CSV table of C-alpha atoms and ligand atoms in Angstrom, one decimal:
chain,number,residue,atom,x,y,z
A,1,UNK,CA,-8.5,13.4,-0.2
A,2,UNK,CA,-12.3,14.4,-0.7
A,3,UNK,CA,-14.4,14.5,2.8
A,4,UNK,CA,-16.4,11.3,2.9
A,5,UNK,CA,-19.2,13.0,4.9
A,6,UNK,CA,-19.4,15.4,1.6
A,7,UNK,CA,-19.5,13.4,-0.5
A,8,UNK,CA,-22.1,11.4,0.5
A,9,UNK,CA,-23.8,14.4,1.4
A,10,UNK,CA,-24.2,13.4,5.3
A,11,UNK,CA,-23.5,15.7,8.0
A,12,UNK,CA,-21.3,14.7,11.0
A,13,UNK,CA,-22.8,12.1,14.2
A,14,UNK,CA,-25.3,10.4,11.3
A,15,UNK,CA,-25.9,6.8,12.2
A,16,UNK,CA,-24.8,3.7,10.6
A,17,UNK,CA,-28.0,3.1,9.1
A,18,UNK,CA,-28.0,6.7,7.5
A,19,UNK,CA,-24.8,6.0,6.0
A,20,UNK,CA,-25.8,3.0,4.4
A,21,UNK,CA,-28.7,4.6,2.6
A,22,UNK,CA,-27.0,7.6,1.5
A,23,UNK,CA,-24.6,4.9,-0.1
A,24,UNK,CA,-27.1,3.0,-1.3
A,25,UNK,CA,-29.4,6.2,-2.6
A,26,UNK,CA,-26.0,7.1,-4.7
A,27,UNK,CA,-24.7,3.7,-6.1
A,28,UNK,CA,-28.1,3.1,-7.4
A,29,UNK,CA,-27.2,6.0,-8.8
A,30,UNK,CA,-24.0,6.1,-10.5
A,31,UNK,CA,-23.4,2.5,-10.5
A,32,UNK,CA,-21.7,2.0,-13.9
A,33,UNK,CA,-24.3,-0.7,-15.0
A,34,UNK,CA,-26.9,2.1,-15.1
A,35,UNK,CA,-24.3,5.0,-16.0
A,36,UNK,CA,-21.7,3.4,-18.4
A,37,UNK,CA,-19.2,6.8,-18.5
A,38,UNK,CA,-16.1,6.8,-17.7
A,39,UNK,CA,-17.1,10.2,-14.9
A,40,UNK,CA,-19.9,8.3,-13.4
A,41,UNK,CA,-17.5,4.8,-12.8
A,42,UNK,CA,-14.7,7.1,-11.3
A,43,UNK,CA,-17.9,9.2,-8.7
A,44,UNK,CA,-18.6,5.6,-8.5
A,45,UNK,CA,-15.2,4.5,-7.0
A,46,UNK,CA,-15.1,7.3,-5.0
A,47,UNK,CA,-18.1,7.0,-3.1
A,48,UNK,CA,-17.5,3.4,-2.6
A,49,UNK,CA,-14.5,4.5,-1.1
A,50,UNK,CA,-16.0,7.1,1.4
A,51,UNK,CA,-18.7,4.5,2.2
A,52,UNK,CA,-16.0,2.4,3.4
A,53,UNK,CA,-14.1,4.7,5.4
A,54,UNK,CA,-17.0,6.2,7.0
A,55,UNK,CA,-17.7,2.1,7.9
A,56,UNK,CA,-14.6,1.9,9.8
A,57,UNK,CA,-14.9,4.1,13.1
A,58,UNK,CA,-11.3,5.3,13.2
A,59,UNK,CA,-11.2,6.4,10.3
A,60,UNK,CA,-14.5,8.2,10.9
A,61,UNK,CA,-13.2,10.0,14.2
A,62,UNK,CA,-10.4,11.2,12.4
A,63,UNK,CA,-12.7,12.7,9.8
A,64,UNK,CA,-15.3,14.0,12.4
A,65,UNK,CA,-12.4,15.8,14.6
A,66,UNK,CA,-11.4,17.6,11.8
A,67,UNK,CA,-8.2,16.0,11.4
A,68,UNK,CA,-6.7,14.8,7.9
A,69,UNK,CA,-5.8,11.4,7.7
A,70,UNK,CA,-2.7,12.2,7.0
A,71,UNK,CA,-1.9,12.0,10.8
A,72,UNK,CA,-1.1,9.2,11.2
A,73,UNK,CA,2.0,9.7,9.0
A,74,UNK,CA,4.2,10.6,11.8
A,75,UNK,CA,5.6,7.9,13.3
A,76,UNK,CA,9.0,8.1,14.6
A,77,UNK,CA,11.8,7.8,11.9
A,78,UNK,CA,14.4,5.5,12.1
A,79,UNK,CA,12.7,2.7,12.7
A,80,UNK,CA,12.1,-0.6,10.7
A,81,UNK,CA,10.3,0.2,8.0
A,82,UNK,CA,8.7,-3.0,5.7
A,83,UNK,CA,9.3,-0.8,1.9
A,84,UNK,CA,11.2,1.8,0.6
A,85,UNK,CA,9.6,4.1,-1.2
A,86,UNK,CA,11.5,7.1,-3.0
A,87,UNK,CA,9.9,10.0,-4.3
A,88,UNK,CA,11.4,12.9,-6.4
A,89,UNK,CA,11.6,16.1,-4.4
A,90,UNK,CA,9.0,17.8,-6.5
A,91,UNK,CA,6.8,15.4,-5.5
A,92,UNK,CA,7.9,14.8,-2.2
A,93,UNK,CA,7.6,18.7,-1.9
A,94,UNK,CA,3.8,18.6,-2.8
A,95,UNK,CA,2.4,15.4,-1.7
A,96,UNK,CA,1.6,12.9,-3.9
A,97,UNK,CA,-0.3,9.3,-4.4
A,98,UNK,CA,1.6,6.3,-4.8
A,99,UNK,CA,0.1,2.8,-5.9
A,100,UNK,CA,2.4,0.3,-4.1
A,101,UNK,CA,2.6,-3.6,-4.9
A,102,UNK,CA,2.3,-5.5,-1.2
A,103,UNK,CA,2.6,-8.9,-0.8
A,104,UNK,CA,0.0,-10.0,1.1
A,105,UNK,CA,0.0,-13.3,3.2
A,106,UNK,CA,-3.0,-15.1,3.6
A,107,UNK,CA,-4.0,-18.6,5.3
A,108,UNK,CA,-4.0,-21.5,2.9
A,109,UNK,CA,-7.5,-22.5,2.1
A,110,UNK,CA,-6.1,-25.9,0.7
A,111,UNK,CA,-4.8,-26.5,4.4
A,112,UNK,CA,-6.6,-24.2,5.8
A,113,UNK,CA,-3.5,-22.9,7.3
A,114,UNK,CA,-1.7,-26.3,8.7
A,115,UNK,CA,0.7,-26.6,6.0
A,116,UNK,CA,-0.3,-30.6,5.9
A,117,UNK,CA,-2.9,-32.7,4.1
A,118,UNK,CA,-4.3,-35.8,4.9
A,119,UNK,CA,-3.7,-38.2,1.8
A,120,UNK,CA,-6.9,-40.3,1.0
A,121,UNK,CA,-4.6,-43.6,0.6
A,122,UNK,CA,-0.8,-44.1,2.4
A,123,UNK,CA,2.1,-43.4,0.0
A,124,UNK,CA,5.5,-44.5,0.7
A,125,UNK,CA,7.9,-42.2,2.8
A,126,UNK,CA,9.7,-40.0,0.3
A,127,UNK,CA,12.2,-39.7,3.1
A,128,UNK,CA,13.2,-42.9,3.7
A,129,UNK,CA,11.6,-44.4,0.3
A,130,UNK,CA,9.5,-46.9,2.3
A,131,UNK,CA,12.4,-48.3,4.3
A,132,UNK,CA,11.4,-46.8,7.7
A,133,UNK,CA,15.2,-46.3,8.5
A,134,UNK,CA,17.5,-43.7,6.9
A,135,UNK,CA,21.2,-44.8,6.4
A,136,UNK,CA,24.2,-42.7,7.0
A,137,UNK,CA,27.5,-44.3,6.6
A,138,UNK,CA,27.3,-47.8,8.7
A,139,UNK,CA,24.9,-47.2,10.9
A,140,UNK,CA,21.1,-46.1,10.0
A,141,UNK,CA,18.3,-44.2,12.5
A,142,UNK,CA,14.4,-44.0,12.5
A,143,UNK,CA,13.0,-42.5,9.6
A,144,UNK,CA,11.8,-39.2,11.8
A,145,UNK,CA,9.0,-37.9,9.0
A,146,UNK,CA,7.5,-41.5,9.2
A,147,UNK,CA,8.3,-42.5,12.5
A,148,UNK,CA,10.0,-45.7,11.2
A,149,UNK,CA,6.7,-47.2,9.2
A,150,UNK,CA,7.9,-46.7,6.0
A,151,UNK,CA,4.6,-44.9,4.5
A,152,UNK,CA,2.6,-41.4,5.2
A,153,UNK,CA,-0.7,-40.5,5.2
A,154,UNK,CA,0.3,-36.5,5.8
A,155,UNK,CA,1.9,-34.7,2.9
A,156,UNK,CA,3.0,-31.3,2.9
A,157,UNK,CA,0.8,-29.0,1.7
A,158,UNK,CA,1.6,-28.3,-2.2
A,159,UNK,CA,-0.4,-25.3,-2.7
A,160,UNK,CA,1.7,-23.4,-0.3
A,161,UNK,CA,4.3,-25.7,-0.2
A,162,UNK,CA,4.0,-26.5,4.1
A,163,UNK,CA,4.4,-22.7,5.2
A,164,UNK,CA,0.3,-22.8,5.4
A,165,UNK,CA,0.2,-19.4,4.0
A,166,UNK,CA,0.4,-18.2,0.3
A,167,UNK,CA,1.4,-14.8,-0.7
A,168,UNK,CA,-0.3,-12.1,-2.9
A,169,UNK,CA,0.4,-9.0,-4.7
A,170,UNK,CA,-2.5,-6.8,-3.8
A,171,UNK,CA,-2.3,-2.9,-5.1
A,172,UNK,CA,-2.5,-0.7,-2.6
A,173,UNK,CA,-2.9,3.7,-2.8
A,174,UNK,CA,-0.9,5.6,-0.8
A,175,UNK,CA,-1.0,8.7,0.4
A,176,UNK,CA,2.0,11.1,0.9
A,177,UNK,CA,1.4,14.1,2.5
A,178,UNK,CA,3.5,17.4,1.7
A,179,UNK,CA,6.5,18.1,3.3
A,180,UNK,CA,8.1,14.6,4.5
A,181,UNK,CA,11.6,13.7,5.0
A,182,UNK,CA,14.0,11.3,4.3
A,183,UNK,CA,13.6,8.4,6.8
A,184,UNK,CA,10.4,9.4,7.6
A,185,UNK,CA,8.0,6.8,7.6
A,186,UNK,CA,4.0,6.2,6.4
A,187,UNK,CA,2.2,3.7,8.2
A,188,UNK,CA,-0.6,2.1,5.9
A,189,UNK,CA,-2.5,0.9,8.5
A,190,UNK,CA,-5.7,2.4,7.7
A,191,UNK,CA,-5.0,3.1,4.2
A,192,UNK,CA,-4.8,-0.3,3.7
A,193,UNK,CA,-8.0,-2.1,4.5
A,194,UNK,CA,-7.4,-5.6,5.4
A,195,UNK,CA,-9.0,-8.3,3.0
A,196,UNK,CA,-10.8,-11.9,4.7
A,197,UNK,CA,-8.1,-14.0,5.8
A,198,UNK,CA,-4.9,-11.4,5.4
A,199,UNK,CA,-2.9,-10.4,8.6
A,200,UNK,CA,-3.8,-7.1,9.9
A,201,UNK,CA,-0.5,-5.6,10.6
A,202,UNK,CA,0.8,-2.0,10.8
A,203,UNK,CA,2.6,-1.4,7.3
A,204,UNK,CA,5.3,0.7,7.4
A,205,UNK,CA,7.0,2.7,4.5
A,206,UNK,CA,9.9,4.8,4.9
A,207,UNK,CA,10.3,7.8,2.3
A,208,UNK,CA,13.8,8.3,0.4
A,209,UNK,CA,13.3,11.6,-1.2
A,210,UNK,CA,15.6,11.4,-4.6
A,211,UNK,CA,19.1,13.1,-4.8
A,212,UNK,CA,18.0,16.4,-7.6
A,213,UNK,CA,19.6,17.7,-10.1
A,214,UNK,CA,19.7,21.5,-8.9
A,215,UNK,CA,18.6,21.2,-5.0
A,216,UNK,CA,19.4,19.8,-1.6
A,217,UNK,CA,17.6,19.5,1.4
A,218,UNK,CA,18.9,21.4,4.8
A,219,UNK,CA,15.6,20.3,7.3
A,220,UNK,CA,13.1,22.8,5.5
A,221,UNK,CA,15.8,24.6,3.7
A,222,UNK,CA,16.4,24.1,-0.1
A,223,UNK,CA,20.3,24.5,-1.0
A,224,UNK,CA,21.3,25.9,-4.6
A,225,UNK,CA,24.5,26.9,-6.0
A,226,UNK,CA,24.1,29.0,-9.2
A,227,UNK,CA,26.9,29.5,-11.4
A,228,UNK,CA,27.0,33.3,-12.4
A,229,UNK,CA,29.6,34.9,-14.8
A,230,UNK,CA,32.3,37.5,-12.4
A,231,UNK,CA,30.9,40.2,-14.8
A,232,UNK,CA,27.4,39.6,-14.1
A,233,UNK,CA,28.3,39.3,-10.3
A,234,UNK,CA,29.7,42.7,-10.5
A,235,UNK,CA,26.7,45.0,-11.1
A,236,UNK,CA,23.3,45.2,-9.8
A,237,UNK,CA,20.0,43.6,-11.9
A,238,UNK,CA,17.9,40.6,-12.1
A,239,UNK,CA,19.2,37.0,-11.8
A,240,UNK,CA,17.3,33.6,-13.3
A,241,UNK,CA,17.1,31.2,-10.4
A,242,UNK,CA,15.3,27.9,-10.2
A,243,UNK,CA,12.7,27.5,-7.4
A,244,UNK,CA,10.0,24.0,-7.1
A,245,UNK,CA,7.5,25.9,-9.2
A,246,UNK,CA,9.6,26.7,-11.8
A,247,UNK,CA,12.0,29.7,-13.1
A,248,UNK,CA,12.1,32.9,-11.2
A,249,UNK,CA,13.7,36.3,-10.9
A,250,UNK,CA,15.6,37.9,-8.3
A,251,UNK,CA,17.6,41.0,-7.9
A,252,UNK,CA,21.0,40.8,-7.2
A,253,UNK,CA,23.3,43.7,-5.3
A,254,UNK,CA,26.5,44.1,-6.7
A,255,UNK,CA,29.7,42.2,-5.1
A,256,UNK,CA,31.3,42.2,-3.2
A,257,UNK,CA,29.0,44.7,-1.4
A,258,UNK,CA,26.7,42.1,-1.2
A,259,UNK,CA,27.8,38.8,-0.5
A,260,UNK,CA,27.6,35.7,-2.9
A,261,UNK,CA,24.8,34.3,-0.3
A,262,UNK,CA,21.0,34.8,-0.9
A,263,UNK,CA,18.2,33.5,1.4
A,264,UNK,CA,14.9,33.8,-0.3
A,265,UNK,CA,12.2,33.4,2.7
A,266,UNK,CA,9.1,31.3,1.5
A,267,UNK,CA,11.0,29.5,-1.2
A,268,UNK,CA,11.7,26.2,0.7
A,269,UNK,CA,10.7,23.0,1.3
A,270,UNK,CA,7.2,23.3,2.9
A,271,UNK,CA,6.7,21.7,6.7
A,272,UNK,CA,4.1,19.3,7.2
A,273,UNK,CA,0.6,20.2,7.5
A,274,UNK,CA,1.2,23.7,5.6
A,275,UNK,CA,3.1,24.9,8.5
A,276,UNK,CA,6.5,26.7,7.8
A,277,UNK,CA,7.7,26.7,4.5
A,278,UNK,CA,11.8,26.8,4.4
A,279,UNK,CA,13.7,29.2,2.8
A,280,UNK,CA,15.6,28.8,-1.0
A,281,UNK,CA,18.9,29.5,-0.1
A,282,UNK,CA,21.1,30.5,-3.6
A,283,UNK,CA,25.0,30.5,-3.2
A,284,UNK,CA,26.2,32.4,-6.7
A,285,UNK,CA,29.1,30.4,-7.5
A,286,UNK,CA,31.9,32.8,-9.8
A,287,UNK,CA,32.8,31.7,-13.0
A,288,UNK,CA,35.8,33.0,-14.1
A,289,UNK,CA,35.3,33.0,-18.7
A,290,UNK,CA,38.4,30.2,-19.5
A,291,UNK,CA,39.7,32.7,-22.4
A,292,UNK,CA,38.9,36.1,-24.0
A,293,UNK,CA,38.9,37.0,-27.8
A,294,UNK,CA,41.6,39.5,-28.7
A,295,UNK,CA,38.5,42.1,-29.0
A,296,UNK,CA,37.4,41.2,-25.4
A,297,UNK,CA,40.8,41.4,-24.6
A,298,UNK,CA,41.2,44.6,-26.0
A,299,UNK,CA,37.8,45.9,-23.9
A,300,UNK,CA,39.3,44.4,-20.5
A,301,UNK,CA,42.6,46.0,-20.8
A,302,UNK,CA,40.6,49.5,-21.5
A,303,UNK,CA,38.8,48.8,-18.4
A,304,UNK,CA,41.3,47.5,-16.4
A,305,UNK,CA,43.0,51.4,-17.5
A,306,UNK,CA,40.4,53.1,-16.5
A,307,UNK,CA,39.7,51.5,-12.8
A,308,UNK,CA,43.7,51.8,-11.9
A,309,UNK,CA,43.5,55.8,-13.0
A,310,UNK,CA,40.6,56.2,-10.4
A,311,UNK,CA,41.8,53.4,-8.3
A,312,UNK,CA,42.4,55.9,-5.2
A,313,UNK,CA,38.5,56.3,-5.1
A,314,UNK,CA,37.4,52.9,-7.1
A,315,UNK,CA,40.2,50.1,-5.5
A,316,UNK,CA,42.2,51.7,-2.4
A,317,UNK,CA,44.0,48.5,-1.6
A,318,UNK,CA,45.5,48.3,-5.1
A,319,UNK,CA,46.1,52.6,-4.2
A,320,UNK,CA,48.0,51.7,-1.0
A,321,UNK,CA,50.0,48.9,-2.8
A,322,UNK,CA,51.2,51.0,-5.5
A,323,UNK,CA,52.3,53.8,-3.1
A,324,UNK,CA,54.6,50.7,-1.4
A,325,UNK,CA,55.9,49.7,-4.4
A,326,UNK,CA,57.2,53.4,-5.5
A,327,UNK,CA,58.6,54.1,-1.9
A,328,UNK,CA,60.9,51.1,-2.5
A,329,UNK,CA,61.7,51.9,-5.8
A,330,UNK,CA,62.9,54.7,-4.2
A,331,UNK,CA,64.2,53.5,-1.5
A,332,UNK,CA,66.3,51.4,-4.0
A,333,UNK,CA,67.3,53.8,-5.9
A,334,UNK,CA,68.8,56.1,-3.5
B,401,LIG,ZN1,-1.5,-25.2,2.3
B,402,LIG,ZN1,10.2,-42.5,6.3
């Protein structure tokens, strides 16, 4: 989000008048009837829309106390929200703009918000059809939509069918700042500039963030378990890894020296506002090959060999274990 006061270069605490001339100076300028490009319509739209928000004084405060409008993204979680919106972690991870589809509810202008019309002539009772009584079984009552006179002079509204409001999708940006959770919610309130005759109402928006393919979310923490081949696992060297900007390389310790756990600081999910990114946190999962070829057979039993010969240095458990075996073998033998 550009600065509004920069870019219609104003300083903070101008007047209202001063803003409009600035805005006037610059749409005379890049107005797309003088400028047909495609760059000078979009400096256009943006200047239009920092006109506007500099026109609406809490939007202004928040810009003149230094304060992102972002803000007012924090409202508590786990309440009602009026949309879902879910965003992939990448994106959710980075902040992003959304265009979201509201239906807006306005006051009928056919009815001007009654949800009745007078008729210019009287028309018979659709209720009762002109009888004045409705029938049911024996007996019959008053006709209550005509009051028993068999004709109306109010219909029901048909262009908004009696509610006295009509609906309309309207297109609306949103703004997601970096770092939300799931269940967090937006509120669009003054993202969403109210047109003539629509409710002005809070609008709230509650963030799913997308199961993904490689990560989880702990809080700030991002959760990855890498497969690695038990050779690989069993030497030092470097290890491909994914991270949210893409491949990476890490050095890995030998196991089980080293664990099968890796917490790479920095790596995370970021916090909100730039504060605190999490860490990447990489459990190396073993993968044990499902079969060897008779040459990779050959190569493991040569190894296998060669770590039992120095397995009083290399393996002591499987040292100790042998010595048990031969003193019962002994033992049995005796
Ligand atoms: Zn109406
Ligand atoms: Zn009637």
């Amino acid at each position: 989000m550009e600065n509004p006061f920069t870019l219609l270069g104003l300083t903070h605490g101008v007047s209202t008048e001063e803003i409009k001339r600035a805005y006037r100076r610059l749409a005379m300028q890049w107005h797309p009837d003088r400028n047909p490009t495609r760059e000078a319509e979009e400096h256009f739209k943006r200047i239009k829309a920092a006109y506007e928000i500099l026109l609406d004084p809490v939007q202004r405060a928040d810009w003149e106390s230094g304060r992102a409008p972002d803000d007012d993204a924090d409202a508590p979680s786990g309440e009602s929200a009026d949309m879902v919106l879910s965003l992939d972690l990448e994106e959710a991870a980075s902040g992003c703009t959304k265009t979201l589809t509201l239906d807006t509810r306005r006051s009928c202008t056919e009815c001007d918000g009654k949800g009745s019309i007078e008729l210019r002539a009287s028309v018979a009772c659709s209720s009762c059809q002109g009888v004045g009584r409705i029938r049911s079984g024996r007996s019959s009552t008053t006709c209550t939509v005509c009051g028993g006179r068999g004709y109306v002079r109010i219909a029901s509204c048909p262009a908004c069918t009696g509610r006295g409001w009509t609906t309309s999708a309207r297109q609306v940006t949103l703004r997601v700042p970096a770092g939300m959770q799931t269940g967090e919610r937006l509120r669009l309130a003054r993202q969403h500039r109210p047109r003539d005759g629509e409710v002005a109402t809070d609008l709230f928006v509650a963030l799913v963030i997308r199961p993904h393919s490689l990560f989880s979310l702990d809080g700030k923490d991002l959760l990855c378990t890498v497969p690695v081949n038990i050779f690989r696992l069993l030497h030092d060297g470097t290890l491909e890894i994914p991270t949210l900007n893409g491949i990476q390389q890490i050095s890995i310790q030998p196991y089980p020296g080293h664990g099968l756990e890796y917490k790479l600081p920095g790596l995370g999910y970021p916090g909100r506002h730039g504060r605190g990114v999490g860490h990447l946190r990489l459990k190396l999962q073993p993968v044990f090959p499902d079969h060897f070829t008779d040459v990779e057979l050959k190569l493991l039993l040569r190894l296998e060999k060669l770590v039992l010969e120095k397995a009083s240095t290399q393996a002591p458990e499987l040292a100790a274990w042998e010595r048990k075996l031969a003193q019962t073998r002994s033992r049995s033998a005796e």
